[in-house]
CSV table of C-alpha atoms in Angstrom, one decimal:
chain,number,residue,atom,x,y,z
A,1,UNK,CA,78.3,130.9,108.4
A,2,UNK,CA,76.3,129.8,105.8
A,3,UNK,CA,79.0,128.8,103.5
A,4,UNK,CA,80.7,126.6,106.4
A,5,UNK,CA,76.7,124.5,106.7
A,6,UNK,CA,76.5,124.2,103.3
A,7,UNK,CA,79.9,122.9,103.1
A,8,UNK,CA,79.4,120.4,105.8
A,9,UNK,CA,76.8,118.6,103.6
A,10,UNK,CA,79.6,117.4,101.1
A,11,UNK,CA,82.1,115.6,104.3
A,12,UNK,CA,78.6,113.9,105.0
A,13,UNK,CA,78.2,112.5,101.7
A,14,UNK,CA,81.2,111.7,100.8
A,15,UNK,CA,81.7,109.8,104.2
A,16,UNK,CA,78.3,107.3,103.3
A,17,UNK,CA,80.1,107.3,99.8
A,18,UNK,CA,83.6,106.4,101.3
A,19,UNK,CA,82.3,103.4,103.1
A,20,UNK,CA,80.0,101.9,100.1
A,21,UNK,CA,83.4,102.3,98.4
A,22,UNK,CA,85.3,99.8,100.9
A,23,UNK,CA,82.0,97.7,100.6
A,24,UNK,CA,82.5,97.2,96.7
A,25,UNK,CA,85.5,96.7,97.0
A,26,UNK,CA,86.3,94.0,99.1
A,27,UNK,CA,82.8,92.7,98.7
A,28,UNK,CA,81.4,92.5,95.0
A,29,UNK,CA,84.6,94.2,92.6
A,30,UNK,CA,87.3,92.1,93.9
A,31,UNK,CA,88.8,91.9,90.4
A,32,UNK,CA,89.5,95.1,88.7
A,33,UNK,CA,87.1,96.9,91.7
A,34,UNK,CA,89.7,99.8,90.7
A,35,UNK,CA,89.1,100.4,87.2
A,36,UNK,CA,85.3,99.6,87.6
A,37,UNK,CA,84.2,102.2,90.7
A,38,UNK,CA,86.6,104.7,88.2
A,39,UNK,CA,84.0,103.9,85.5
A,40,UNK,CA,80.9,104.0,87.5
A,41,UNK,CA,81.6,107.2,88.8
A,42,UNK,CA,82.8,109.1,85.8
A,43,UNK,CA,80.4,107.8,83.6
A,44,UNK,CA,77.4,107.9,86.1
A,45,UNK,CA,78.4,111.6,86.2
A,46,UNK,CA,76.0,112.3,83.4
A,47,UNK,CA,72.8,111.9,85.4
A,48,UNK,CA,73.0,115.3,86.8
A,49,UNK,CA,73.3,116.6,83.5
A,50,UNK,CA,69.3,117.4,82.5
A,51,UNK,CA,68.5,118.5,86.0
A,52,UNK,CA,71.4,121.3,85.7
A,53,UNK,CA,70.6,122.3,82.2
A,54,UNK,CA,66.6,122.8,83.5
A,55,UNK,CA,68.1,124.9,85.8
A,56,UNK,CA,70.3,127.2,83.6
A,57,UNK,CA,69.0,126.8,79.8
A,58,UNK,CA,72.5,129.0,79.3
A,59,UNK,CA,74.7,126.2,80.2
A,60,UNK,CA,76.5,126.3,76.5
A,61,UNK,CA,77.5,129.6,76.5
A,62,UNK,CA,80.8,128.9,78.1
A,63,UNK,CA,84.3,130.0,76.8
A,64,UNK,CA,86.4,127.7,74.5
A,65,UNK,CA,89.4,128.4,77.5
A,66,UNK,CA,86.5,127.6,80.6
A,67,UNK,CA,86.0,123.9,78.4
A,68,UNK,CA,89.4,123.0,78.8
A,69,UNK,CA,90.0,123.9,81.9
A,70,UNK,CA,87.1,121.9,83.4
A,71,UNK,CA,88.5,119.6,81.0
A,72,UNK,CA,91.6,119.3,83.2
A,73,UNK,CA,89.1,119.7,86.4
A,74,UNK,CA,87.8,116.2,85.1
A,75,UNK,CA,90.7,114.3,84.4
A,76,UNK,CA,92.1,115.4,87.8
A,77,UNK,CA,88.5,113.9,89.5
A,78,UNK,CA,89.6,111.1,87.8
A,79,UNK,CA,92.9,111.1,89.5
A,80,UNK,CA,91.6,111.4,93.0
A,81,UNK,CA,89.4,108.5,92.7
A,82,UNK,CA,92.0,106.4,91.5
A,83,UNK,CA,94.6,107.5,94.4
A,84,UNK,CA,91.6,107.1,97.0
A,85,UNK,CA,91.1,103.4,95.7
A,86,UNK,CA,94.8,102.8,95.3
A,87,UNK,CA,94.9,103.4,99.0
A,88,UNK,CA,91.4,101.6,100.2
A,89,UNK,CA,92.2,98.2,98.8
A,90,UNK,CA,94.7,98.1,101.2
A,91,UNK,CA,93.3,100.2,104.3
A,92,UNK,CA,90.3,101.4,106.2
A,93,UNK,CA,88.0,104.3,105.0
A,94,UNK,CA,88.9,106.1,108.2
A,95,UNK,CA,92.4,105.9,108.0
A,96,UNK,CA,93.0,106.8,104.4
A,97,UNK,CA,90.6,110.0,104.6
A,98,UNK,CA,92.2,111.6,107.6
A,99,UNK,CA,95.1,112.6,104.4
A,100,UNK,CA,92.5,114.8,103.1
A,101,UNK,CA,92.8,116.7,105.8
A,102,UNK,CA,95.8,118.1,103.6
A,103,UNK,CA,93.2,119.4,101.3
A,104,UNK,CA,92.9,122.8,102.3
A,105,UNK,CA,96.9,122.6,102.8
A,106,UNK,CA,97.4,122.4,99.6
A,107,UNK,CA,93.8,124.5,98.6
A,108,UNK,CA,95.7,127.6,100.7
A,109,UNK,CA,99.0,127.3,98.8
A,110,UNK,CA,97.5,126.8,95.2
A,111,UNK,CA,94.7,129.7,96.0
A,112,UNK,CA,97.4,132.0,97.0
A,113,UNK,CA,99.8,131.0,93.9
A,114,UNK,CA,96.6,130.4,91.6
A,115,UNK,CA,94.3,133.2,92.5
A,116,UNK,CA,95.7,135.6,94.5
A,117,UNK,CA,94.3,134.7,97.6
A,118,UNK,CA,96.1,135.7,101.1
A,119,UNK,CA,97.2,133.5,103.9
A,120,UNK,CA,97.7,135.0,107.2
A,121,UNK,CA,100.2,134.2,110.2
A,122,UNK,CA,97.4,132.0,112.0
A,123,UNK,CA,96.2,130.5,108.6
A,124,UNK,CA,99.9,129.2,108.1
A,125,UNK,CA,100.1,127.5,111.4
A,126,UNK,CA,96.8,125.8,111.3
A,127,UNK,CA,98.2,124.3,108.2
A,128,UNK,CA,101.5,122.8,109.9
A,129,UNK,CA,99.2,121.8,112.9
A,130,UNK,CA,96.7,119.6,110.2
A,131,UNK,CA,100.2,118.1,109.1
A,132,UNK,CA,100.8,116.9,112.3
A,133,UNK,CA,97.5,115.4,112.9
A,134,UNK,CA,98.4,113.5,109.2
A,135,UNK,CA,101.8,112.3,110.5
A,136,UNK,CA,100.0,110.8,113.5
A,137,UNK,CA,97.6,108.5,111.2
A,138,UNK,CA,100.8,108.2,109.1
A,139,UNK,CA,101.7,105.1,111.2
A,140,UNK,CA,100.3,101.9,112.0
A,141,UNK,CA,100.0,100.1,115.6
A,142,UNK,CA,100.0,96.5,115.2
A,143,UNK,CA,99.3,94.1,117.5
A,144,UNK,CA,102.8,94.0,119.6
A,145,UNK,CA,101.7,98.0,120.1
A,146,UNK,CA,105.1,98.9,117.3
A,147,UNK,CA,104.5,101.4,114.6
A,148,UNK,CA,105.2,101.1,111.0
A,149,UNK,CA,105.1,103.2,108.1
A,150,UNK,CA,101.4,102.6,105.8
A,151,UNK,CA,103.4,103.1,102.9
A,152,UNK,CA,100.8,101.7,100.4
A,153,UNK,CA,98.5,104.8,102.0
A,154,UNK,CA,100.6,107.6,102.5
A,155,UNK,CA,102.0,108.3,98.8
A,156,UNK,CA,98.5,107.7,97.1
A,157,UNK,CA,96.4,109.7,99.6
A,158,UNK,CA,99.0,112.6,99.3
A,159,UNK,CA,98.5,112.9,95.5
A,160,UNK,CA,94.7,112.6,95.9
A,161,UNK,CA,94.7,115.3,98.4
A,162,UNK,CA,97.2,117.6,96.2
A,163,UNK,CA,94.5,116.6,92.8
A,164,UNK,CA,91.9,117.6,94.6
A,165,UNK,CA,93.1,121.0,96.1
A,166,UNK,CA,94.4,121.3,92.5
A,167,UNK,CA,91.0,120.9,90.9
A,168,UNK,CA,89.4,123.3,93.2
A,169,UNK,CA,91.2,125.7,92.5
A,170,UNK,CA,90.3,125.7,88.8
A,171,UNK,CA,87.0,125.6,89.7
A,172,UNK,CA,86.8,128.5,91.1
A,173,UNK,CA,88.9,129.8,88.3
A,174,UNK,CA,86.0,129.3,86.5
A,175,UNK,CA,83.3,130.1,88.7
A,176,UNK,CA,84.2,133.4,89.0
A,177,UNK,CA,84.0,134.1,85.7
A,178,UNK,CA,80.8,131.8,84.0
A,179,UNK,CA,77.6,131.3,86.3
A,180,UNK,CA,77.8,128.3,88.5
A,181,UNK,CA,75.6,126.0,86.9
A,182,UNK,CA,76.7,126.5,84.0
A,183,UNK,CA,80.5,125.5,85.6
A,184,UNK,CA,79.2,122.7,87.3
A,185,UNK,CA,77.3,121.5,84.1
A,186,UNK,CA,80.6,121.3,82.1
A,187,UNK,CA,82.8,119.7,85.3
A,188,UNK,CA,80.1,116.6,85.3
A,189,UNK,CA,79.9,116.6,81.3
A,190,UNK,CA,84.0,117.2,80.8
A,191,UNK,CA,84.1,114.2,84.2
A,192,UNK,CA,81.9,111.7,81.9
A,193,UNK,CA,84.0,112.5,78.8
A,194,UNK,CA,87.1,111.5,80.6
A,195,UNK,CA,85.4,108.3,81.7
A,196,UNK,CA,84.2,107.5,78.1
A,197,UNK,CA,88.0,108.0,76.9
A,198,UNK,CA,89.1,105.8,79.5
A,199,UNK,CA,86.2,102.8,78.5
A,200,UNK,CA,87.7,103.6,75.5
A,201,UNK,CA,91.3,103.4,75.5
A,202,UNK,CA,92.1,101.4,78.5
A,203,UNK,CA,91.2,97.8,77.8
A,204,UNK,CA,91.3,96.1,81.2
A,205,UNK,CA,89.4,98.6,82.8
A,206,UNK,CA,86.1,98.2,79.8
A,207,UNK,CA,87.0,94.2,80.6
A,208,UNK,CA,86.1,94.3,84.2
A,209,UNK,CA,83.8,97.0,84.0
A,210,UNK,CA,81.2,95.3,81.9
A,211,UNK,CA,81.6,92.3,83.1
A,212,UNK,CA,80.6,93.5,86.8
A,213,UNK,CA,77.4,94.8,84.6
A,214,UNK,CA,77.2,91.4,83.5
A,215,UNK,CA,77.7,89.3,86.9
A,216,UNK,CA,76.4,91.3,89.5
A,217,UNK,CA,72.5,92.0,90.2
A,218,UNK,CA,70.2,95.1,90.1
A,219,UNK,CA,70.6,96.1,93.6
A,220,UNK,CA,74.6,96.1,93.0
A,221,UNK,CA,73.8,98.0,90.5
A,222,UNK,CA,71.9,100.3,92.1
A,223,UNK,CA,74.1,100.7,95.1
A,224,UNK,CA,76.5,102.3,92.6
A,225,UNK,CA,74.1,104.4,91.2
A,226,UNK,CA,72.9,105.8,94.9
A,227,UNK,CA,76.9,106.2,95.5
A,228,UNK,CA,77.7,107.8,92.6
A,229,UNK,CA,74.6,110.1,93.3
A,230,UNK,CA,76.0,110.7,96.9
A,231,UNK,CA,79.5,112.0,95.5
A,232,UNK,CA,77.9,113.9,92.7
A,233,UNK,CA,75.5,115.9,95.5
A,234,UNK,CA,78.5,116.8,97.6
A,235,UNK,CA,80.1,117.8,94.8
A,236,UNK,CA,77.6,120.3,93.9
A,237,UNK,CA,77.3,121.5,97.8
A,238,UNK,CA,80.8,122.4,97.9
A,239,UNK,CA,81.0,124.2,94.2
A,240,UNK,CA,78.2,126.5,95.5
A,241,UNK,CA,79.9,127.2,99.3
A,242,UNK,CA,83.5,127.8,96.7
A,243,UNK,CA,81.5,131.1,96.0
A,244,UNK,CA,80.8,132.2,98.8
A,245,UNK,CA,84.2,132.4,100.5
A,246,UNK,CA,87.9,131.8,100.2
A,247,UNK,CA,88.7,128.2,99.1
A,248,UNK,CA,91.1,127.3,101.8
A,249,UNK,CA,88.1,128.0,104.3
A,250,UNK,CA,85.7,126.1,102.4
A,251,UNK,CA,88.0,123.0,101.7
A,252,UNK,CA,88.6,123.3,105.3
A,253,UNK,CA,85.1,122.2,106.4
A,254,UNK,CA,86.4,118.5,105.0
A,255,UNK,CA,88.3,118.1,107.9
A,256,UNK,CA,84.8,116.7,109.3
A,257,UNK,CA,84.7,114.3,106.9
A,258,UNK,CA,87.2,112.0,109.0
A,259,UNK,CA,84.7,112.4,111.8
A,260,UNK,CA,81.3,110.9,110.1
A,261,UNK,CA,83.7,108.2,108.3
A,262,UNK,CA,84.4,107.2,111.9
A,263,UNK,CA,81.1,107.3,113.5
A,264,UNK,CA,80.0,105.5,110.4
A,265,UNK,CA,82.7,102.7,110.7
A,266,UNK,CA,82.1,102.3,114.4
A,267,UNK,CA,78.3,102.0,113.8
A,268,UNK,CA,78.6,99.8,111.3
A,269,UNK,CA,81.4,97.3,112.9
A,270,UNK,CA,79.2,97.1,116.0
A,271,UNK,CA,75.7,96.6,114.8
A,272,UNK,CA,76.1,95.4,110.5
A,273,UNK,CA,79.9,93.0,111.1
A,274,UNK,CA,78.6,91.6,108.2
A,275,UNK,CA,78.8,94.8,106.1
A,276,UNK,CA,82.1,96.5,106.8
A,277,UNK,CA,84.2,95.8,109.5
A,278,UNK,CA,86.7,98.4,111.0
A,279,UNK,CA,89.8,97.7,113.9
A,280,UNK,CA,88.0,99.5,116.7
A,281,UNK,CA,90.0,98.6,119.7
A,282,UNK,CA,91.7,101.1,122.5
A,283,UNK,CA,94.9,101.7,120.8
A,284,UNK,CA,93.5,102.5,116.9
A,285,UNK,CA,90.4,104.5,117.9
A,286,UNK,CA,92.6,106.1,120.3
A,287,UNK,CA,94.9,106.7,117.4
A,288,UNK,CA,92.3,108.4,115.2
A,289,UNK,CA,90.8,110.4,118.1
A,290,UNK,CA,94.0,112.2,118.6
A,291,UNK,CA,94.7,112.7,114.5
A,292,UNK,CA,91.4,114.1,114.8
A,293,UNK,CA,91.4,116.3,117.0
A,294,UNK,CA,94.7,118.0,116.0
A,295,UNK,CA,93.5,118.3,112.7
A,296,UNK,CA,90.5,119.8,114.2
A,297,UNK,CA,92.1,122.0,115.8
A,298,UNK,CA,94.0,123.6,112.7
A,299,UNK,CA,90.5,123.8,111.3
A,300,UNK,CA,89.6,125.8,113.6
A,301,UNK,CA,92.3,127.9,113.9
A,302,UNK,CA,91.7,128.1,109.8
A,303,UNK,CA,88.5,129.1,111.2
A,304,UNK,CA,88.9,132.1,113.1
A,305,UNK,CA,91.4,133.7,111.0
């Protein structure tokens, strides 16, 4: 059990970093808000770097083969934050992170591919019941109660869920065989090389990214700094809770992420309107109840098996 509490600090995190990501978004990087939270995040990566190597003075003695495969880990972060934003410009934080949900789908399939790891009857059916709790949020109510496709949500969030489960997976390919801060060391350094290529190389993103430096003020800033420093804690809960059990159960404990996203958005709608804002009435909280719960469900029937 105390991989599955560890684990649940990472959903946590990531939810209060899901919603400052909507808030930068629509608030402060209107203009290339994509490219710039890409460049916050992979470069802010670095941060963690002198704390980790004060904890392991080893962290260079790491095989050539281990470099590039965190070096694949990285770009597929990359990836994941760049679906995720593809999808919130255009949709709320606790729609878009019901899809991943799909994570440990796709964590179950790649770990038993990948590493070996075994799925079992049960295991196989929670999976197809998370689906269906995805195919439920798959669809939005308007306001003549008729249901349309999100289309600009679906396609993005299912490649971010898949680069995610993906990246895990080498993780652990990793972990198993170099110490674990020493794996995490190279992930954030190989993530922060990946964003320096990208400042690099890709024009518009350096454009908009330094002029939000330029334009926006210290506590902006600094929102993306605490942010950044909320993704980069969960990340680090959920590398250590990779060890101590199979990845399909660890990646499963993100199907409470959807939950805090929504208490978060409901809190926030009601008592801070003028901070985020989120469709709360009968029909879409009604419709993210139910993806919930069956989603819930197949993580607990991941659970027990």
């Amino acid at each position: 059990m105390l991989w599955f509490l560890i684990a649940l600090i990472g959903p946590f995190l990531y939810a209060l970093s899901n919603h400052i990501d909507k808030i930068l978004l629509e608030k402060y990087f209107k203009k290339g808000g994509v490219g710039t939270l890409i460049l916050f995040s992979s470069l802010l990566s670095v941060m963690v770097l002198p704390f980790i190597f004060l904890a392991d003075r080893t962290v260079f003695n790491i095989s050539g083969i281990s470099i590039l495969i965190l070096t694949i880990e990285g770009i597929l972060n990359v990836l994941v934050l760049w679906c995720w934003l593809l999808a919130l410009k255009s949709e709320e934080a606790s729609v878009a992170v019901v899809f991943y949900q799909l994570v440990p789908v796709f964590g179950g399939v790649l770990g038993y591919f990948i590493l070996g790891e075994t799925l079992s009857d049960i295991q196989l059916v929670a999976m197809a019941t998370i689906i269906l709790g995805t195919t439920i949020i798959s669809f939005e109510i308007d306001s003549e109660n008729k249901f349309q496709l999100r289309r600009k949500t679906i396609l993005p969030m299912l490649a971010a869920a898949f680069f995610w489960a993906l990246g895990s997976v080498l993780f652990k390919t990793v972990a198993l065989e170099e110490k674990l801060w020493r794996t995490i060391f190279w992930e954030h350094l190989m993530l922060a090389f990946v964003g320096l290529c990208i400042f690099i190389f890709i024009r518009s993103y350096r454009e908009n990214f330094l002029l939000a430096i330029k334009n926006n003020s210290r506590a902006i800033l600094s929102l993306n700094v605490v942010n950044e420093s909320l993704y980069i804690f969960g990340n680090i809960a959920y590398s250590i809770a990779y060890l101590l059990a199979p990845i399909g159960l660890v990646l499963l404990a993100e199907s409470f992420q959807p939950i805090f996203v929504l208490a978060i958005g409901i809190f926030l709608t009601l008592f801070f309107p003028k901070i985020s804002v989120e469709k709360i009435q009968t029909r879409h909280i009604v419709q993210k109840i139910i993806a919930i719960c069956i989603t819930g469900i197949g993580t607990y029937l991941l659970f027990i098996s």
